[in-house]
Short mmCIF file of C-alpha atoms in Angstrom, two decimals:
data_model
loop_
_atom_site.label_atom_id
_atom_site.label_comp_id
_atom_site.label_asym_id
_atom_site.label_seq_id
_atom_site.Cartn_x
_atom_site.Cartn_y
_atom_site.Cartn_z
CA MET R 1 10.53 45.68 6.20
CA ILE R 2 9.82 43.09 3.53
CA VAL R 3 11.24 40.37 5.77
CA HIS R 4 9.08 41.60 8.67
CA PHE R 5 6.00 41.56 6.45
CA THR R 6 6.80 38.05 5.24
CA LYS R 7 7.19 36.86 8.83
CA LYS R 8 3.76 38.28 9.67
CA GLN R 9 2.30 36.49 6.67
CA GLU R 10 3.89 33.21 7.76
CA ASP R 11 2.58 33.58 11.30
CA SER R 12 -0.86 34.43 9.98
CA GLY R 13 -0.79 31.39 7.70
CA LYS R 14 0.24 29.12 10.56
CA MET R 15 -2.56 30.46 12.73
CA ARG R 16 -5.14 29.86 9.97
CA THR R 17 -3.86 26.29 9.62
CA ILE R 18 -4.14 25.73 13.36
CA VAL R 19 -7.71 27.05 13.36
CA LYS R 20 -8.66 24.90 10.37
CA ALA R 21 -7.12 21.84 12.00
CA GLY R 22 -9.02 22.55 15.23
CA VAL R 23 -12.37 22.89 13.46
CA PHE R 24 -11.57 19.80 11.39
CA ARG R 25 -10.91 17.73 14.53
CA MET R 26 -14.06 18.97 16.27
CA ILE R 27 -16.19 17.84 13.31
CA GLN R 28 -14.44 14.47 13.29
CA ILE R 29 -15.03 14.02 17.01
CA ALA R 30 -18.70 14.93 16.68
CA TRP R 31 -19.01 12.36 13.89
CA LEU R 32 -17.11 9.66 15.80
CA PRO R 33 -20.12 7.67 17.15
CA ILE R 34 -21.54 7.33 13.62
CA ALA R 35 -18.14 6.38 12.22
CA ALA R 36 -17.50 3.78 14.93
CA VAL R 37 -20.79 1.92 14.36
CA SER R 38 -20.37 2.13 10.59
CA TYR R 39 -16.83 0.80 10.82
CA VAL R 40 -18.06 -2.35 12.57
CA LEU R 41 -20.62 -2.90 9.80
CA PHE R 42 -17.93 -2.24 7.19
CA VAL R 43 -15.58 -4.86 8.69
CA ILE R 44 -18.36 -7.44 9.14
CA LYS R 45 -19.25 -7.37 5.44
CA LEU R 46 -15.56 -7.48 4.51
CA ILE R 47 -14.94 -10.60 6.61
CA ARG R 48 -18.14 -12.35 5.52
CA TYR R 49 -17.38 -11.85 1.85
CA SER R 50 -13.78 -13.00 2.27
CA ARG R 51 -14.81 -16.21 4.02
CA LYS R 52 -17.47 -16.95 1.43
CA SER R 53 -15.51 -16.13 -1.72
CA GLY R 54 -11.85 -16.68 -0.79
CA VAL R 55 -11.04 -13.20 -2.11
CA SER R 56 -8.30 -11.36 -0.20
CA SER R 57 -9.56 -8.66 2.15
CA THR R 58 -6.24 -7.17 3.23
CA THR R 59 -5.82 -5.63 -0.23
CA LEU R 60 -8.69 -3.26 0.55
CA ALA R 61 -6.50 -1.22 2.93
CA SER R 62 -4.44 0.18 0.05
CA LEU R 63 -7.50 0.89 -2.08
CA TYR R 64 -9.32 2.61 0.79
CA THR R 65 -6.33 4.87 1.43
CA ARG R 66 -6.02 5.81 -2.25
CA TRP R 67 -9.75 6.43 -2.45
CA MET R 68 -9.46 8.83 0.48
CA GLN R 69 -6.45 10.52 -1.11
CA HIS R 70 -8.46 10.93 -4.29
CA GLN R 71 -11.40 12.42 -2.38
CA LEU R 72 -9.07 14.82 -0.53
CA GLY R 73 -7.19 15.79 -3.70
CA THR R 74 -3.74 14.62 -2.57
CA ARG R 75 -3.50 11.76 -5.12
CA LEU R 76 -5.98 11.90 -7.98
CA ASP R 77 -6.82 8.45 -9.33
CA GLU R 78 -10.14 8.12 -11.16
CA PRO R 79 -9.85 4.31 -11.67
CA VAL R 80 -9.61 3.95 -7.86
CA ALA R 81 -12.79 6.00 -7.40
CA ARG R 82 -14.68 3.92 -9.95
CA LEU R 83 -13.39 0.59 -8.64
CA MET R 84 -14.30 1.36 -5.02
CA MET R 85 -17.92 1.96 -5.97
CA VAL R 86 -18.42 -1.51 -7.48
CA LEU R 87 -16.47 -3.78 -5.11
CA PRO R 88 -18.68 -6.60 -3.79
CA ASN R 89 -16.85 -6.78 -0.44
CA VAL R 90 -17.53 -3.13 0.42
CA SER R 91 -20.63 -1.87 2.23
CA HIS R 92 -21.04 1.42 0.42
CA PRO R 93 -23.51 2.94 2.93
CA ALA R 94 -21.03 2.09 5.71
CA LEU R 95 -18.16 3.53 3.66
CA ARG R 96 -19.99 6.83 3.26
CA LEU R 97 -20.73 6.99 6.99
CA VAL R 98 -17.22 5.95 8.08
CA THR R 99 -15.60 8.63 5.93
CA GLY R 100 -18.41 11.21 6.11
CA GLY R 101 -17.00 13.17 9.02
CA THR R 102 -13.53 13.51 7.50
CA LEU R 103 -14.81 14.47 4.06
CA LEU R 104 -17.34 16.96 5.47
CA ALA R 105 -14.66 18.53 7.66
CA HIS R 106 -12.36 18.80 4.64
CA ARG R 107 -15.02 20.49 2.51
CA LEU R 108 -15.77 23.01 5.22
CA THR R 109 -12.17 23.83 6.15
CA GLY R 110 -9.99 22.75 3.24
CA TYR R 111 -7.73 21.02 5.78
CA VAL R 112 -6.10 17.66 4.94
CA PRO R 113 -5.07 15.51 7.92
CA ARG R 114 -1.40 14.55 8.21
CA ILE R 115 -2.12 10.88 7.56
CA TYR R 116 -2.83 11.74 3.90
CA ARG R 117 0.03 14.25 3.49
CA TYR R 118 3.11 12.02 3.42
CA PRO R 119 6.01 12.66 2.79
CA TYR R 120 6.81 14.83 5.76
CA GLU R 121 9.82 15.16 8.04
CA GLY R 122 10.43 12.11 10.22
CA ASP R 123 9.19 8.50 10.04
CA ALA R 124 5.53 7.73 9.46
CA PRO R 125 3.70 6.10 12.42
CA MET R 126 1.96 2.76 11.93
CA ALA R 127 -1.43 4.44 11.41
CA HIS R 128 -0.01 6.35 8.43
CA GLU R 129 1.65 3.32 6.86
CA PRO R 130 -0.82 2.66 3.96
CA ALA R 131 -0.66 6.27 2.70
CA ALA R 132 3.10 6.47 3.27
CA ARG R 133 3.86 3.29 1.37
CA THR R 134 1.65 4.39 -1.55
CA THR R 135 3.57 7.67 -1.79
CA PHE R 136 6.95 5.94 -1.39
CA PHE R 137 6.20 3.41 -4.14
CA ASP R 138 4.70 6.03 -6.46
CA ALA R 139 7.91 8.05 -6.15
CA ALA R 140 10.12 4.99 -6.72
CA LEU R 141 8.16 3.98 -9.82
CA ALA R 142 8.26 7.52 -11.22
CA ARG R 143 12.03 7.63 -10.62
CA HIS R 144 12.62 4.49 -12.69
CA LEU R 145 9.89 4.98 -15.29
CA GLY R 146 12.25 6.04 -18.07
CA ASP R 147 14.46 2.96 -17.60
CA ILE R 148 11.92 0.13 -17.69
CA ASP R 149 9.99 -1.76 -20.36
CA GLN R 150 7.75 -3.78 -18.05
CA LEU R 151 5.75 -3.30 -14.84
CA VAL R 152 4.87 -6.36 -12.75
CA LEU R 153 2.44 -5.96 -9.86
CA LEU R 154 3.04 -8.90 -7.53
CA GLY R 155 -0.03 -9.62 -5.40
CA ALA R 156 -1.75 -6.83 -7.34
CA GLY R 157 -4.97 -6.77 -5.32
CA TRP R 158 -7.03 -3.73 -6.31
CA ASP R 159 -4.00 -1.75 -7.52
CA THR R 160 -4.76 0.58 -10.47
CA ARG R 161 -1.23 1.79 -11.29
CA SER R 162 -1.36 -0.05 -14.63
CA TYR R 163 -3.82 2.59 -15.82
CA ARG R 164 -1.30 5.35 -15.05
CA MET R 165 1.51 3.86 -17.15
CA PRO R 166 2.77 5.09 -20.54
CA LYS R 167 1.58 2.87 -23.41
CA ALA R 168 5.16 1.77 -24.13
CA ILE R 169 5.34 -0.11 -20.80
CA ARG R 170 3.82 -3.57 -20.75
CA CYS R 171 1.89 -4.28 -17.56
CA PHE R 172 1.44 -7.62 -15.78
CA GLU R 173 -0.61 -8.39 -12.68
CA VAL R 174 0.08 -11.49 -10.60
CA ASP R 175 -2.39 -12.55 -7.91
CA THR R 176 -4.27 -15.52 -6.50
CA PRO R 177 -6.87 -16.90 -8.93
CA ARG R 178 -9.99 -16.00 -6.90
CA THR R 179 -8.91 -12.45 -6.12
CA GLN R 180 -7.84 -11.85 -9.71
CA GLN R 181 -11.02 -13.31 -11.18
CA THR R 182 -13.13 -11.03 -8.96
CA LYS R 183 -11.01 -8.02 -9.86
CA ARG R 184 -11.43 -8.64 -13.59
CA GLN R 185 -15.19 -8.82 -13.11
CA VAL R 186 -15.38 -5.56 -11.15
CA LEU R 187 -12.99 -3.79 -13.55
CA LYS R 188 -15.43 -4.60 -16.33
CA LYS R 189 -18.34 -3.44 -14.18
CA ALA R 190 -16.49 -0.18 -13.50
CA GLY R 191 -16.03 0.36 -17.24
CA LEU R 192 -12.23 0.22 -17.11
CA ASP R 193 -10.34 -1.01 -20.18
CA THR R 194 -8.07 -3.96 -19.32
CA THR R 195 -6.77 -4.73 -22.81
CA ARG R 196 -3.28 -3.41 -21.97
CA ILE R 197 -2.94 -5.59 -18.85
CA THR R 198 -1.82 -9.22 -18.82
CA PHE R 199 -3.36 -11.07 -15.86
CA VAL R 200 -1.38 -14.00 -14.43
CA PRO R 201 -3.09 -16.11 -11.73
CA ALA R 202 -0.57 -17.60 -9.30
CA ASP R 203 -0.14 -18.41 -5.60
CA PHE R 204 3.28 -17.36 -4.26
CA MET R 205 3.35 -20.18 -1.68
CA LYS R 206 2.22 -22.96 -4.01
CA GLU R 207 3.31 -22.14 -7.58
CA ASP R 208 6.25 -20.88 -9.62
CA TRP R 209 4.84 -17.43 -10.37
CA LEU R 210 7.82 -16.47 -12.58
CA GLU R 211 7.37 -19.51 -14.81
CA LYS R 212 3.70 -18.62 -15.27
CA LEU R 213 4.63 -14.97 -15.86
CA VAL R 214 7.10 -15.90 -18.61
CA HIS R 215 4.53 -18.22 -20.17
CA ALA R 216 2.13 -15.24 -20.30
CA GLY R 217 4.61 -13.13 -22.28
CA PHE R 218 6.92 -11.58 -19.68
CA ASP R 219 10.52 -11.17 -20.88
CA PRO R 220 13.04 -11.61 -18.02
CA ASP R 221 15.75 -10.04 -20.20
CA LYS R 222 13.99 -6.65 -20.33
CA PRO R 223 14.32 -4.05 -17.53
CA THR R 224 11.37 -4.37 -15.18
CA PHE R 225 9.91 -2.71 -12.11
CA PHE R 226 8.43 -5.28 -9.71
CA LEU R 227 6.01 -3.75 -7.20
CA TRP R 228 5.19 -5.98 -4.23
CA GLU R 229 3.00 -3.90 -1.96
CA ALA R 230 1.41 -5.11 1.30
CA VAL R 231 2.15 -8.78 0.59
CA THR R 232 5.33 -10.04 2.29
CA MET R 233 3.88 -10.09 5.81
CA TYR R 234 1.22 -12.64 4.74
CA LEU R 235 3.71 -15.11 3.22
CA ASP R 236 6.15 -17.49 4.85
CA ARG R 237 9.90 -16.84 4.77
CA GLU R 238 10.53 -19.44 2.07
CA ALA R 239 8.05 -17.77 -0.31
CA VAL R 240 9.47 -14.29 0.35
CA GLU R 241 13.09 -15.31 -0.17
CA SER R 242 12.21 -17.44 -3.20
CA THR R 243 10.38 -14.52 -4.81
CA LEU R 244 13.26 -12.12 -4.25
CA ARG R 245 15.78 -14.62 -5.64
CA LYS R 246 13.66 -15.10 -8.75
CA ILE R 247 13.64 -11.33 -9.27
CA ALA R 248 17.42 -11.26 -8.72
CA GLY R 249 17.72 -13.63 -11.69
CA THR R 250 16.06 -11.20 -14.12
CA ARG R 251 17.67 -8.40 -16.14
CA SER R 252 20.38 -6.38 -14.38
CA GLY R 253 19.02 -2.95 -13.43
CA SER R 254 15.52 -4.25 -12.78
CA VAL R 255 13.97 -2.97 -9.55
CA VAL R 256 11.79 -4.47 -6.81
CA ALA R 257 9.91 -2.35 -4.27
CA PHE R 258 8.19 -3.84 -1.24
CA ASP R 259 7.20 -3.18 2.35
CA TYR R 260 7.74 -5.37 5.40
CA PHE R 261 7.14 -5.69 9.14
CA HIS R 262 9.75 -6.19 11.84
CA ALA R 263 9.81 -9.88 12.78
CA ASP R 264 9.38 -9.41 16.56
CA LEU R 265 6.38 -7.12 16.26
CA ILE R 266 4.28 -9.68 14.40
CA PHE R 267 3.94 -11.44 17.77
CA ALA R 268 3.77 -8.30 19.93
CA ARG R 269 1.28 -8.26 22.81
CA SER R 270 0.05 -4.68 22.43
CA LEU R 271 -3.67 -4.07 21.99
CA PHE R 272 -3.16 -2.83 18.42
CA TRP R 273 -1.26 -5.92 17.30
CA ARG R 274 -3.67 -8.27 19.04
CA TYR R 275 -6.55 -6.61 17.17
CA ALA R 276 -4.61 -6.69 13.88
CA ARG R 277 -3.87 -10.40 14.28
CA ALA R 278 -7.49 -11.16 15.21
CA VAL R 279 -8.74 -9.49 12.02
CA THR R 280 -6.18 -11.11 9.71
CA ASN R 281 -6.75 -14.52 11.30
CA ALA R 282 -10.51 -14.10 10.86
CA ILE R 283 -10.05 -13.63 7.11
CA SER R 284 -7.48 -16.46 6.88
CA GLU R 285 -4.61 -14.10 6.03
CA PRO R 286 -2.43 -14.32 9.17
CA PHE R 287 0.86 -12.48 9.60
CA ARG R 288 3.76 -14.84 8.87
CA PHE R 289 6.90 -12.97 7.88
CA GLY R 290 9.04 -10.13 9.14
CA ILE R 291 12.64 -9.01 8.80
CA GLU R 292 14.82 -9.25 11.91
CA SER R 293 16.69 -6.00 12.50
CA THR R 294 18.38 -3.83 15.09
CA LYS R 295 19.21 -0.14 14.95
CA PRO R 296 19.94 0.98 12.26
CA SER R 297 17.44 -1.32 10.56
CA SER R 298 18.61 -0.24 7.09
CA LYS R 299 21.84 -2.22 7.64
CA ASP R 300 19.96 -5.47 8.36
CA VAL R 301 17.51 -4.92 5.50
CA ALA R 302 20.46 -4.41 3.12
CA ALA R 303 22.04 -7.64 4.38
CA PHE R 304 18.76 -9.54 3.92
CA LEU R 305 18.45 -8.25 0.35
CA ALA R 306 22.08 -9.12 -0.38
CA SER R 307 21.43 -12.69 0.79
CA CYS R 308 18.76 -12.88 -1.91
CA GLY R 309 21.06 -11.48 -4.60
CA LEU R 310 19.80 -7.87 -4.58
CA SER R 311 21.39 -4.49 -3.84
CA MET R 312 19.39 -2.07 -1.67
CA GLU R 313 18.69 1.29 -3.29
CA GLU R 314 16.51 3.06 -0.71
CA GLN R 315 14.92 2.27 2.64
CA ARG R 316 12.53 4.14 4.95
CA ASN R 317 11.15 3.14 8.34
CA PHE R 318 7.61 3.45 9.54
CA GLY R 319 7.23 3.65 13.27
CA GLN R 320 9.89 5.30 15.41
CA GLU R 321 13.19 3.46 15.84
CA THR R 322 15.04 3.85 19.15
CA ASP R 323 17.88 2.07 20.94
CA ARG R 324 15.31 0.06 22.89
CA LYS R 325 12.61 -0.38 20.27
CA PRO R 326 12.89 -1.33 16.59
CA ALA R 327 10.87 0.35 13.87
CA VAL R 328 7.54 -1.35 13.17
CA GLY R 329 8.68 -2.01 9.61
CA GLY R 330 9.68 -0.21 6.48
CA PHE R 331 9.63 0.29 2.73
CA THR R 332 12.53 -0.51 0.45
CA THR R 333 13.62 -0.60 -3.18
CA ALA R 334 16.35 -2.94 -4.41
CA ILE R 335 18.12 -3.31 -7.72
CA VAL R 336 19.27 -6.41 -9.60
CA PRO R 337 23.06 -5.89 -9.74
CA MET R 338 25.31 -6.33 -12.75
CA ARG R 339 26.48 -9.89 -13.26
#
């Protein structure tokens, strides 16, 4: 009888979720014309500011996702909320209108769309990639937190993980000079304390970022977590492999986490990829690098990491992988092996 009652409760809960999801989608659809127009305005300001200032625009994708997760309660991050409100490359009226339908629907129903609920069973589709990679990297960092003395954010962008770290961990942020200078200005405007963070300006394709990092106080003989999120696809192969080999030369047990695209799909002819390339080309951040792989892609990713002196710890695909079609890309963590 108890089992029967529990089954009825489960069925009732599933039905309520279905109803909430249906109402949520209807509100989103009704809001769609407003969101579409606002999105165009949002992108126009983003591109204009990038061209004028030289500040990276692709880094906003991660911040936008985390801001939405914060608003929906799936990943609370107050520094993200404060930073988003002062960024000079964001049209805040357009942001409110683009996200208004989703946030209103959430407040009325309590429903959170699947895109912001990773991890779930199966591989994340391309549309869910920013939220999925954030969750994957958060979990990897939490798993290694007790074993590291230093955190290095490579191509840090608008990342705020440094503010979530224990005081015992020294935090470094490496990024291009213009993007980093703008970030430091907006962090101050947002009232966020940066005294615990060491900022290191460097260009991965033009400078020896590790040499500059060491000069700024980084100790390569201490265990470190290197987080390289949403960067590799915008660099050339030489820069990617050089960076990974530099990491492989640091303390054994150190970890690097990064995401990547499949090499063939960077040049795919689908409407989505054509649009993606048009946007990244417009902001002078074209796609350059991907990892060649066949099913199972984890085997090829492990071989690529090994060629750079690293041992793969974990790998997840995003985008479905079949016998005929490779996964769009993936996330991975690798460890510096014992020498």
